[in-house]
Amino acid sequence: MRILGIDPGSRVTGYGVVDSDGRRSLWVDSGCLRVQGEGLPERLGCIFRRVQDLIREHRPEVMAIEQVFVSRNPDSALKLGQARGAAICAGVQEGLAVAEYGPRVIKQAVVGTGAATKEQMQHMVTLILSLSRRPATDAADALAVALCHAHTQATLARLPAALAGRGR
């Protein structure tokens, strides 16, 4: 399965593309979309178009995106939510299913603790995907979102068999 992970931001949106069979994940592409535009509407349009371009280029089967966390600054949380919405709309427009994961769930899936630091996330993403160097923070976060989806789907796929085995 090819997964596009998105770490939304109103100025920088991270993206990561991985191929995963549920047991092993391979890096395909990652980076940061430096969003252009003076005002928020222009930046949201930029996010929408650039995520659409990524989808058309890489042809993922699903998009996974980080949920908005509650920020101390309500204005920042609103802008982040709107950036997230622009990315989600691009995915839906291109016919993708969109999965959403909270920051603690992503950290737990990739590092093993929901309180992981940015550096720990970068380190584990680098190890899991056998990268030659650490990706930028936003790209690492997006790759972590994609890995979280891969791990979650693999676990859900094994669940019926595990539950059937318990019933014996």
CSV table of N, CA and C in Angstrom, one decimal:
chain,number,residue,atom,x,y,z
A,1,MET,N,0.8,-1.2,0.0
A,1,MET,CA,0.0,0.0,0.0
A,1,MET,C,0.9,1.2,0.0
A,2,ARG,N,0.6,2.2,-0.8
A,2,ARG,CA,1.3,3.5,-0.8
A,2,ARG,C,0.5,4.5,0.0
A,3,ILE,N,1.2,5.1,0.9
A,3,ILE,CA,0.6,6.0,1.9
A,3,ILE,C,1.2,7.4,1.8
A,4,LEU,N,0.4,8.4,1.7
A,4,LEU,CA,0.9,9.8,1.7
A,4,LEU,C,0.6,10.3,3.1
A,5,GLY,N,1.7,10.6,3.9
A,5,GLY,CA,1.5,11.2,5.2
A,5,GLY,C,1.7,12.7,5.1
A,6,ILE,N,0.8,13.4,5.9
A,6,ILE,CA,0.8,14.9,5.9
A,6,ILE,C,1.0,15.4,7.3
A,7,ASP,N,1.9,16.3,7.5
A,7,ASP,CA,2.0,17.1,8.7
A,7,ASP,C,1.7,18.5,8.3
A,8,PRO,N,0.4,18.9,8.6
A,8,PRO,CA,0.0,20.2,8.1
A,8,PRO,C,0.6,21.4,8.8
A,9,GLY,N,0.7,22.5,8.1
A,9,GLY,CA,1.2,23.8,8.7
A,9,GLY,C,0.8,24.9,7.7
A,10,SER,N,0.5,26.1,8.3
A,10,SER,CA,0.1,27.2,7.4
A,10,SER,C,1.2,27.8,6.7
A,11,ARG,N,2.5,27.6,7.1
A,11,ARG,CA,3.7,28.1,6.4
A,11,ARG,C,4.5,27.0,5.8
A,12,VAL,N,4.6,25.9,6.5
A,12,VAL,CA,5.4,24.7,6.1
A,12,VAL,C,4.5,23.5,6.3
A,13,THR,N,4.3,22.7,5.3
A,13,THR,CA,3.5,21.5,5.4
A,13,THR,C,4.5,20.3,5.0
A,14,GLY,N,4.7,19.4,5.9
A,14,GLY,CA,5.5,18.3,5.7
A,14,GLY,C,4.8,17.2,4.9
A,15,TYR,N,5.5,16.4,4.1
A,15,TYR,CA,4.8,15.3,3.4
A,15,TYR,C,5.8,14.1,3.4
A,16,GLY,N,5.3,12.9,3.4
A,16,GLY,CA,6.1,11.7,3.3
A,16,GLY,C,5.3,10.7,2.6
A,17,VAL,N,6.0,10.0,1.7
A,17,VAL,CA,5.3,8.9,1.0
A,17,VAL,C,6.1,7.6,1.3
A,18,VAL,N,5.4,6.6,1.7
A,18,VAL,CA,6.0,5.3,2.0
A,18,VAL,C,5.1,4.2,1.3
A,19,ASP,N,5.8,3.1,0.9
A,19,ASP,CA,5.2,1.9,0.5
A,19,ASP,C,5.3,0.9,1.6
A,20,SER,N,4.2,0.2,2.0
A,20,SER,CA,4.2,-0.7,3.1
A,20,SER,C,3.4,-1.9,2.8
A,21,ASP,N,3.9,-3.1,3.2
A,21,ASP,CA,3.1,-4.3,3.2
A,21,ASP,C,2.6,-4.7,4.6
A,22,GLY,N,2.7,-3.8,5.5
A,22,GLY,CA,2.3,-4.0,6.9
A,22,GLY,C,3.4,-4.5,7.8
A,23,ARG,N,4.4,-5.1,7.2
A,23,ARG,CA,5.5,-5.6,8.0
A,23,ARG,C,6.8,-4.7,7.8
A,24,ARG,N,6.9,-4.3,6.5
A,24,ARG,CA,8.1,-3.5,6.1
A,24,ARG,C,7.6,-2.3,5.4
A,25,SER,N,8.2,-1.2,5.7
A,25,SER,CA,7.9,0.1,5.0
A,25,SER,C,9.1,0.6,4.3
A,26,LEU,N,8.9,1.1,3.1
A,26,LEU,CA,10.0,1.7,2.3
A,26,LEU,C,9.8,3.1,1.9
A,27,TRP,N,10.8,3.9,2.1
A,27,TRP,CA,10.7,5.4,1.8
A,27,TRP,C,10.6,5.5,0.3
A,28,VAL,N,9.7,6.4,-0.1
A,28,VAL,CA,9.5,6.8,-1.6
A,28,VAL,C,9.9,8.2,-1.8
A,29,ASP,N,9.4,9.1,-0.9
A,29,ASP,CA,9.7,10.5,-1.1
A,29,ASP,C,9.3,11.3,0.2
A,30,SER,N,9.9,12.4,0.4
A,30,SER,CA,9.5,13.2,1.6
A,30,SER,C,10.0,14.6,1.4
A,31,GLY,N,9.5,15.6,2.1
A,31,GLY,CA,10.0,16.9,2.0
A,31,GLY,C,9.0,17.9,2.7
A,32,CYS,N,9.3,19.1,2.4
A,32,CYS,CA,8.5,20.2,3.0
A,32,CYS,C,8.0,21.1,1.9
A,33,LEU,N,6.7,21.4,2.0
A,33,LEU,CA,6.1,22.4,1.1
A,33,LEU,C,6.1,23.7,1.7
A,34,ARG,N,7.0,24.6,1.2
A,34,ARG,CA,7.1,26.0,1.8
A,34,ARG,C,5.9,26.7,1.1
A,35,VAL,N,5.0,27.1,1.9
A,35,VAL,CA,3.7,27.6,1.4
A,35,VAL,C,3.9,29.1,1.0
A,36,GLN,N,3.4,29.4,-0.2
A,36,GLN,CA,3.5,30.8,-0.8
A,36,GLN,C,2.2,31.5,-0.6
A,37,GLY,N,2.3,32.8,-0.4
A,37,GLY,CA,1.1,33.6,-0.4
A,37,GLY,C,1.2,34.6,0.8
A,38,GLU,N,0.6,35.8,0.5
A,38,GLU,CA,0.6,36.9,1.6
A,38,GLU,C,-0.4,36.5,2.7
A,39,GLY,N,-1.6,36.3,2.3
A,39,GLY,CA,-2.6,36.0,3.2
A,39,GLY,C,-3.0,34.6,3.4
A,40,LEU,N,-3.7,34.3,4.4
A,40,LEU,CA,-4.1,32.9,4.7
A,40,LEU,C,-4.9,32.2,3.5
A,41,PRO,N,-5.8,32.9,2.9
A,41,PRO,CA,-6.5,32.3,1.8
A,41,PRO,C,-5.6,31.8,0.7
A,42,GLU,N,-4.6,32.6,0.3
A,42,GLU,CA,-3.7,32.3,-0.7
A,42,GLU,C,-2.8,31.1,-0.3
A,43,ARG,N,-2.4,31.1,1.0
A,43,ARG,CA,-1.6,29.9,1.5
A,43,ARG,C,-2.4,28.6,1.5
A,44,LEU,N,-3.7,28.7,1.9
A,44,LEU,CA,-4.5,27.5,1.9
A,44,LEU,C,-4.7,27.0,0.4
A,45,GLY,N,-4.9,27.9,-0.5
A,45,GLY,CA,-5.0,27.5,-1.9
A,45,GLY,C,-3.7,26.8,-2.4
A,46,CYS,N,-2.6,27.3,-1.9
A,46,CYS,CA,-1.3,26.8,-2.3
A,46,CYS,C,-1.1,25.3,-1.7
A,47,ILE,N,-1.5,25.2,-0.4
A,47,ILE,CA,-1.5,23.8,0.2
A,47,ILE,C,-2.4,22.9,-0.6
A,48,PHE,N,-3.6,23.3,-0.9
A,48,PHE,CA,-4.5,22.4,-1.7
A,48,PHE,C,-3.9,22.0,-3.0
A,49,ARG,N,-3.3,22.9,-3.8
A,49,ARG,CA,-2.8,22.6,-5.1
A,49,ARG,C,-1.5,21.8,-5.0
A,50,ARG,N,-0.6,22.1,-4.0
A,50,ARG,CA,0.6,21.3,-3.9
A,50,ARG,C,0.4,19.9,-3.4
A,51,VAL,N,-0.6,19.7,-2.5
A,51,VAL,CA,-0.9,18.3,-2.1
A,51,VAL,C,-1.6,17.6,-3.3
A,52,GLN,N,-2.4,18.2,-4.0
A,52,GLN,CA,-3.0,17.6,-5.2
A,52,GLN,C,-1.9,17.1,-6.2
A,53,ASP,N,-0.9,18.0,-6.4
A,53,ASP,CA,0.2,17.6,-7.2
A,53,ASP,C,1.0,16.4,-6.7
A,54,LEU,N,1.2,16.4,-5.4
A,54,LEU,CA,1.9,15.2,-4.8
A,54,LEU,C,1.1,13.9,-5.0
A,55,ILE,N,-0.2,14.0,-4.9
A,55,ILE,CA,-1.1,12.8,-5.1
A,55,ILE,C,-1.0,12.4,-6.5
A,56,ARG,N,-1.1,13.3,-7.4
A,56,ARG,CA,-1.0,13.0,-8.9
A,56,ARG,C,0.3,12.4,-9.2
A,57,GLU,N,1.4,12.9,-8.6
A,57,GLU,CA,2.7,12.4,-8.9
A,57,GLU,C,2.9,11.0,-8.3
A,58,HIS,N,2.5,10.7,-7.1
A,58,HIS,CA,2.9,9.5,-6.4
A,58,HIS,C,1.8,8.4,-6.4
A,59,ARG,N,0.6,8.8,-6.7
A,59,ARG,CA,-0.6,7.9,-6.7
A,59,ARG,C,-0.7,7.0,-5.5
A,60,PRO,N,-0.8,7.7,-4.3
A,60,PRO,CA,-1.0,6.9,-3.1
A,60,PRO,C,-2.4,6.3,-3.0
A,61,GLU,N,-2.6,5.2,-2.2
A,61,GLU,CA,-3.9,4.6,-2.1
A,61,GLU,C,-4.7,5.3,-0.9
A,62,VAL,N,-3.9,5.9,0.0
A,62,VAL,CA,-4.6,6.5,1.1
A,62,VAL,C,-3.7,7.7,1.6
A,63,MET,N,-4.4,8.7,2.2
A,63,MET,CA,-3.7,9.8,2.8
A,63,MET,C,-3.9,9.7,4.3
A,64,ALA,N,-2.8,9.9,5.1
A,64,ALA,CA,-2.9,9.9,6.5
A,64,ALA,C,-2.4,11.3,7.0
A,65,ILE,N,-3.2,11.9,7.9
A,65,ILE,CA,-2.9,13.3,8.3
A,65,ILE,C,-3.0,13.4,9.8
A,66,GLU,N,-2.1,14.3,10.4
A,66,GLU,CA,-2.1,14.5,11.8
A,66,GLU,C,-3.3,15.4,12.2
A,67,GLN,N,-3.9,15.0,13.3
A,67,GLN,CA,-5.0,15.8,13.8
A,67,GLN,C,-4.5,17.1,14.5
A,68,VAL,N,-5.3,18.1,14.6
A,68,VAL,CA,-4.9,19.3,15.3
A,68,VAL,C,-4.9,19.1,16.8
A,69,PHE,N,-3.8,19.5,17.4
A,69,PHE,CA,-3.8,19.4,18.9
A,69,PHE,C,-4.2,20.8,19.4
A,70,VAL,N,-4.7,20.8,20.6
A,70,VAL,CA,-5.2,22.1,21.2
A,70,VAL,C,-3.9,22.9,21.6
A,71,SER,N,-3.9,24.1,21.0
A,71,SER,CA,-2.7,25.0,21.3
A,71,SER,C,-3.1,26.0,22.3
A,72,ARG,N,-2.1,26.6,22.9
A,72,ARG,CA,-2.3,27.7,23.8
A,72,ARG,C,-2.8,28.9,23.1
A,73,ASN,N,-2.4,29.0,21.8
A,73,ASN,CA,-2.8,30.2,21.0
A,73,ASN,C,-3.9,29.8,20.1
A,74,PRO,N,-5.1,30.2,20.4
A,74,PRO,CA,-6.3,29.8,19.5
A,74,PRO,C,-6.1,30.2,18.1
A,75,ASP,N,-5.5,31.4,17.8
A,75,ASP,CA,-5.3,31.8,16.4
A,75,ASP,C,-4.4,30.8,15.6
A,76,SER,N,-3.4,30.3,16.3
A,76,SER,CA,-2.5,29.3,15.7
A,76,SER,C,-3.2,28.0,15.4
A,77,ALA,N,-4.0,27.6,16.4
A,77,ALA,CA,-4.8,26.3,16.2
A,77,ALA,C,-5.8,26.5,15.1
A,78,LEU,N,-6.4,27.6,14.9
A,78,LEU,CA,-7.4,27.8,13.8
A,78,LEU,C,-6.7,27.8,12.5
A,79,LYS,N,-5.5,28.4,12.4
A,79,LYS,CA,-4.8,28.4,11.1
A,79,LYS,C,-4.3,27.0,10.8
A,80,LEU,N,-3.8,26.3,11.8
A,80,LEU,CA,-3.4,24.9,11.6
A,80,LEU,C,-4.6,24.0,11.1
A,81,GLY,N,-5.7,24.2,11.7
A,81,GLY,CA,-6.9,23.5,11.3
A,81,GLY,C,-7.3,23.8,9.9
A,82,GLN,N,-7.2,25.0,9.5
A,82,GLN,CA,-7.5,25.4,8.1
A,82,GLN,C,-6.6,24.8,7.1
A,83,ALA,N,-5.3,24.8,7.5
A,83,ALA,CA,-4.3,24.2,6.6
A,83,ALA,C,-4.5,22.7,6.5
A,84,ARG,N,-4.9,22.1,7.6
A,84,ARG,CA,-5.3,20.6,7.6
A,84,ARG,C,-6.5,20.4,6.7
A,85,GLY,N,-7.5,21.3,6.8
A,85,GLY,CA,-8.7,21.2,5.9
A,85,GLY,C,-8.3,21.3,4.5
A,86,ALA,N,-7.4,22.2,4.1
A,86,ALA,CA,-7.0,22.3,2.7
A,86,ALA,C,-6.4,21.0,2.2
A,87,ALA,N,-5.5,20.4,3.0
A,87,ALA,CA,-4.9,19.2,2.6
A,87,ALA,C,-5.9,18.0,2.5
A,88,ILE,N,-6.8,17.9,3.5
A,88,ILE,CA,-7.8,16.9,3.4
A,88,ILE,C,-8.7,17.0,2.2
A,89,CYS,N,-9.1,18.3,1.9
A,89,CYS,CA,-9.9,18.5,0.7
A,89,CYS,C,-9.2,18.1,-0.6
A,90,ALA,N,-7.9,18.3,-0.7
A,90,ALA,CA,-7.1,17.9,-1.8
A,90,ALA,C,-7.2,16.4,-1.9
A,91,GLY,N,-7.0,15.7,-0.8
A,91,GLY,CA,-7.0,14.2,-0.8
A,91,GLY,C,-8.4,13.7,-1.3
A,92,VAL,N,-9.5,14.3,-0.7
A,92,VAL,CA,-10.8,13.8,-1.0
A,92,VAL,C,-11.1,14.1,-2.5
A,93,GLN,N,-10.7,15.3,-3.0
A,93,GLN,CA,-10.9,15.7,-4.4
A,93,GLN,C,-10.2,14.7,-5.3
A,94,GLU,N,-9.1,14.1,-4.9
A,94,GLU,CA,-8.4,13.2,-5.7
A,94,GLU,C,-8.9,11.7,-5.5
A,95,GLY,N,-9.9,11.6,-4.7
A,95,GLY,CA,-10.5,10.2,-4.5
A,95,GLY,C,-9.9,9.4,-3.5
A,96,LEU,N,-9.1,10.0,-2.6
A,96,LEU,CA,-8.4,9.2,-1.5
A,96,LEU,C,-9.2,9.0,-0.3
A,97,ALA,N,-9.1,7.9,0.4
A,97,ALA,CA,-9.6,7.8,1.8
A,97,ALA,C,-8.6,8.6,2.6
A,98,VAL,N,-9.1,9.2,3.7
A,98,VAL,CA,-8.2,10.0,4.5
A,98,VAL,C,-8.3,9.5,6.0
A,99,ALA,N,-7.2,9.1,6.5
A,99,ALA,CA,-7.1,8.6,7.9
A,99,ALA,C,-6.5,9.7,8.8
A,100,GLU,N,-7.0,9.9,10.0
A,100,GLU,CA,-6.5,10.9,10.9
A,100,GLU,C,-6.0,10.3,12.2
A,101,TYR,N,-4.9,10.8,12.6
A,101,TYR,CA,-4.2,10.3,13.8
A,101,TYR,C,-3.8,11.5,14.7
A,102,GLY,N,-4.0,11.3,16.0
A,102,GLY,CA,-3.5,12.3,17.0
A,102,GLY,C,-2.0,12.2,17.2
A,103,PRO,N,-1.4,13.3,17.6
A,103,PRO,CA,0.0,13.4,17.8
A,103,PRO,C,0.5,12.3,18.8
A,104,ARG,N,-0.2,12.0,19.8
A,104,ARG,CA,0.3,11.0,20.8
A,104,ARG,C,0.2,9.6,20.2
A,105,VAL,N,-0.8,9.3,19.4
A,105,VAL,CA,-1.0,8.0,18.7
A,105,VAL,C,0.2,7.8,17.8
A,106,ILE,N,0.5,8.9,17.0
A,106,ILE,CA,1.6,8.8,16.0
A,106,ILE,C,2.9,8.5,16.7
A,107,LYS,N,3.2,9.2,17.8
A,107,LYS,CA,4.5,9.0,18.6
A,107,LYS,C,4.5,7.6,19.2
A,108,GLN,N,3.4,7.2,19.7
A,108,GLN,CA,3.3,5.8,20.3
A,108,GLN,C,3.6,4.8,19.2
A,109,ALA,N,3.0,4.9,18.0
A,109,ALA,CA,3.2,3.9,17.0
A,109,ALA,C,4.7,3.9,16.4
A,110,VAL,N,5.3,5.0,16.4
A,110,VAL,CA,6.7,5.1,15.8
A,110,VAL,C,7.8,4.9,16.8
A,111,VAL,N,7.6,5.6,18.0
A,111,VAL,CA,8.7,5.6,19.0
A,111,VAL,C,8.4,4.6,20.1
A,112,GLY,N,7.2,4.4,20.4
A,112,GLY,CA,6.8,3.6,21.6
A,112,GLY,C,6.4,4.3,22.8
A,113,THR,N,6.4,5.6,22.7
A,113,THR,CA,5.9,6.5,23.8
A,113,THR,C,5.2,7.7,23.2
A,114,GLY,N,4.0,8.0,23.8
A,114,GLY,CA,3.3,9.2,23.3
A,114,GLY,C,3.9,10.5,23.6
A,115,ALA,N,5.0,10.5,24.4
A,115,ALA,CA,5.6,11.7,24.9
A,115,ALA,C,7.0,11.9,24.2
A,116,ALA,N,7.2,11.3,23.0
A,116,ALA,CA,8.4,11.3,22.3
A,116,ALA,C,8.7,12.8,21.8
A,117,THR,N,10.0,13.1,21.8
A,117,THR,CA,10.5,14.4,21.3
A,117,THR,C,10.6,14.4,19.8
A,118,LYS,N,10.7,15.6,19.2
A,118,LYS,CA,10.9,15.7,17.8
A,118,LYS,C,12.2,14.9,17.3
A,119,GLU,N,13.2,15.0,18.2
A,119,GLU,CA,14.5,14.4,17.8
A,119,GLU,C,14.3,12.8,17.8
A,120,GLN,N,13.6,12.3,18.8
A,120,GLN,CA,13.3,10.9,18.9
A,120,GLN,C,12.5,10.4,17.6
A,121,MET,N,11.6,11.3,17.2
A,121,MET,CA,10.8,10.9,16.0
A,121,MET,C,11.7,10.9,14.8
A,122,GLN,N,12.5,11.9,14.6
A,122,GLN,CA,13.4,11.9,13.5
A,122,GLN,C,14.3,10.7,13.5
A,123,HIS,N,14.8,10.3,14.7
A,123,HIS,CA,15.7,9.2,14.8
A,123,HIS,C,15.0,7.9,14.4
A,124,MET,N,13.9,7.7,14.9
A,124,MET,CA,13.1,6.4,14.6
A,124,MET,C,12.7,6.3,13.2
A,125,VAL,N,12.2,7.4,12.6
A,125,VAL,CA,11.9,7.4,11.2
A,125,VAL,C,13.1,7.1,10.4
A,126,THR,N,14.2,7.6,10.7
A,126,THR,CA,15.5,7.4,10.0
A,126,THR,C,15.8,5.9,10.1
A,127,LEU,N,15.7,5.3,11.3
A,127,LEU,CA,16.0,3.9,11.4
A,127,LEU,C,15.0,3.0,10.7
A,128,ILE,N,13.7,3.2,10.9
A,128,ILE,CA,12.7,2.3,10.4
A,128,ILE,C,12.7,2.3,8.8
A,129,LEU,N,13.0,3.5,8.2
A,129,LEU,CA,13.0,3.6,6.8
A,129,LEU,C,14.4,3.4,6.2
A,130,SER,N,15.4,3.1,7.0
A,130,SER,CA,16.8,3.0,6.6
A,130,SER,C,17.3,4.2,5.8
A,131,LEU,N,17.0,5.3,6.2
A,131,LEU,CA,17.4,6.5,5.5
A,131,LEU,C,18.9,6.8,5.8
A,132,SER,N,19.6,7.4,4.8
A,132,SER,CA,21.0,7.7,5.0
A,132,SER,C,21.2,9.0,5.8
A,133,ARG,N,20.2,9.8,5.9
A,133,ARG,CA,20.3,11.0,6.8
A,133,ARG,C,18.9,11.3,7.4
A,134,ARG,N,18.9,12.1,8.5
A,134,ARG,CA,17.6,12.5,9.1
A,134,ARG,C,16.9,13.5,8.2
A,135,PRO,N,15.6,13.2,8.0
A,135,PRO,CA,14.8,14.2,7.2
A,135,PRO,C,14.6,15.4,8.1
A,136,ALA,N,14.2,16.5,7.5
A,136,ALA,CA,13.8,17.7,8.2
A,136,ALA,C,12.6,17.4,9.1
A,137,THR,N,12.5,18.2,10.2
A,137,THR,CA,11.5,17.9,11.2
A,137,THR,C,10.1,17.7,10.6
A,138,ASP,N,9.6,18.6,9.8
A,138,ASP,CA,8.3,18.5,9.2
A,138,ASP,C,8.1,17.3,8.3
A,139,ALA,N,9.1,16.9,7.6
A,139,ALA,CA,9.1,15.8,6.7
A,139,ALA,C,9.1,14.5,7.6
A,140,ALA,N,9.9,14.5,8.6
A,140,ALA,CA,10.0,13.3,9.5
A,140,ALA,C,8.6,13.1,10.2
A,141,ASP,N,8.0,14.2,10.6
A,141,ASP,CA,6.6,14.1,11.2
A,141,ASP,C,5.6,13.5,10.2
A,142,ALA,N,5.7,13.9,8.9
A,142,ALA,CA,4.8,13.4,7.9
A,142,ALA,C,5.1,11.9,7.6
A,143,LEU,N,6.4,11.5,7.6
A,143,LEU,CA,6.7,10.1,7.4
A,143,LEU,C,6.2,9.3,8.6
A,144,ALA,N,6.3,9.9,9.8
A,144,ALA,CA,5.8,9.2,11.0
A,144,ALA,C,4.3,9.0,10.9
A,145,VAL,N,3.5,10.0,10.4
A,145,VAL,CA,2.1,9.8,10.2
A,145,VAL,C,1.8,8.6,9.2
A,146,ALA,N,2.6,8.6,8.1
A,146,ALA,CA,2.4,7.5,7.2
A,146,ALA,C,2.7,6.1,7.8
A,147,LEU,N,3.8,6.1,8.6
A,147,LEU,CA,4.2,4.8,9.3
A,147,LEU,C,3.2,4.4,10.3
A,148,CYS,N,2.6,5.4,11.0
A,148,CYS,CA,1.5,5.1,12.0
A,148,CYS,C,0.4,4.5,11.3
A,149,HIS,N,0.0,5.0,10.1
A,149,HIS,CA,-1.1,4.4,9.4
A,149,HIS,C,-0.8,2.9,8.9
A,150,ALA,N,0.4,2.8,8.5
A,150,ALA,CA,0.9,1.4,8.0
A,150,ALA,C,0.8,0.4,9.2
A,151,HIS,N,1.3,0.8,10.4
A,151,HIS,CA,1.3,0.0,11.5
A,151,HIS,C,-0.1,-0.3,12.0
A,152,THR,N,-0.9,0.7,12.0
A,152,THR,CA,-2.3,0.6,12.5
A,152,THR,C,-3.1,-0.4,11.6
A,153,GLN,N,-2.9,-0.2,10.3
A,153,GLN,CA,-3.7,-1.1,9.3
A,153,GLN,C,-3.2,-2.5,9.4
A,154,ALA,N,-1.9,-2.7,9.6
A,154,ALA,CA,-1.3,-4.1,9.8
A,154,ALA,C,-1.9,-4.7,11.0
A,155,THR,N,-2.0,-4.0,12.1
A,155,THR,CA,-2.6,-4.5,13.4
A,155,THR,C,-4.0,-4.8,13.2
A,156,LEU,N,-4.8,-3.9,12.6
A,156,LEU,CA,-6.2,-4.2,12.3
A,156,LEU,C,-6.4,-5.4,11.4
A,157,ALA,N,-5.6,-5.6,10.5
A,157,ALA,CA,-5.7,-6.8,9.6
A,157,ALA,C,-5.4,-8.1,10.3
A,158,ARG,N,-4.6,-8.1,11.3
A,158,ARG,CA,-4.3,-9.3,12.1
A,158,ARG,C,-5.3,-9.5,13.2
A,159,LEU,N,-6.0,-8.5,13.6
A,159,LEU,CA,-6.9,-8.6,14.7
A,159,LEU,C,-8.0,-9.8,14.6
A,160,PRO,N,-8.7,-9.9,13.5
A,160,PRO,CA,-9.7,-11.0,13.4
A,160,PRO,C,-9.1,-12.4,13.6
A,161,ALA,N,-7.9,-12.6,13.1
A,161,ALA,CA,-7.3,-14.0,13.3
A,161,ALA,C,-6.9,-14.1,14.8
A,162,ALA,N,-6.4,-13.1,15.4
A,162,ALA,CA,-6.0,-13.1,16.8
A,162,ALA,C,-7.2,-13.4,17.7
A,163,LEU,N,-8.3,-12.7,17.4
A,163,LEU,CA,-9.6,-12.8,18.2
A,163,LEU,C,-10.2,-14.2,18.0
A,164,ALA,N,-10.1,-14.8,16.7
A,164,ALA,CA,-10.6,-16.1,16.5
A,164,ALA,C,-9.8,-17.1,17.3
A,165,GLY,N,-8.5,-16.9,17.4
A,165,GLY,CA,-7.6,-17.8,18.1
A,165,GLY,C,-7.9,-17.8,19.6
A,166,ARG,N,-8.4,-16.7,20.1
A,166,ARG,CA,-8.7,-16.6,21.6
A,166,ARG,C,-10.0,-17.4,21.9
A,167,GLY,N,-10.8,-17.5,20.9
A,167,GLY,CA,-12.1,-18.1,21.1
A,167,GLY,C,-12.1,-19.6,21.2
A,168,ARG,N,-11.0,-20.2,20.9
A,168,ARG,CA,-10.9,-21.7,20.9
A,168,ARG,C,-10.8,-22.3,22.3
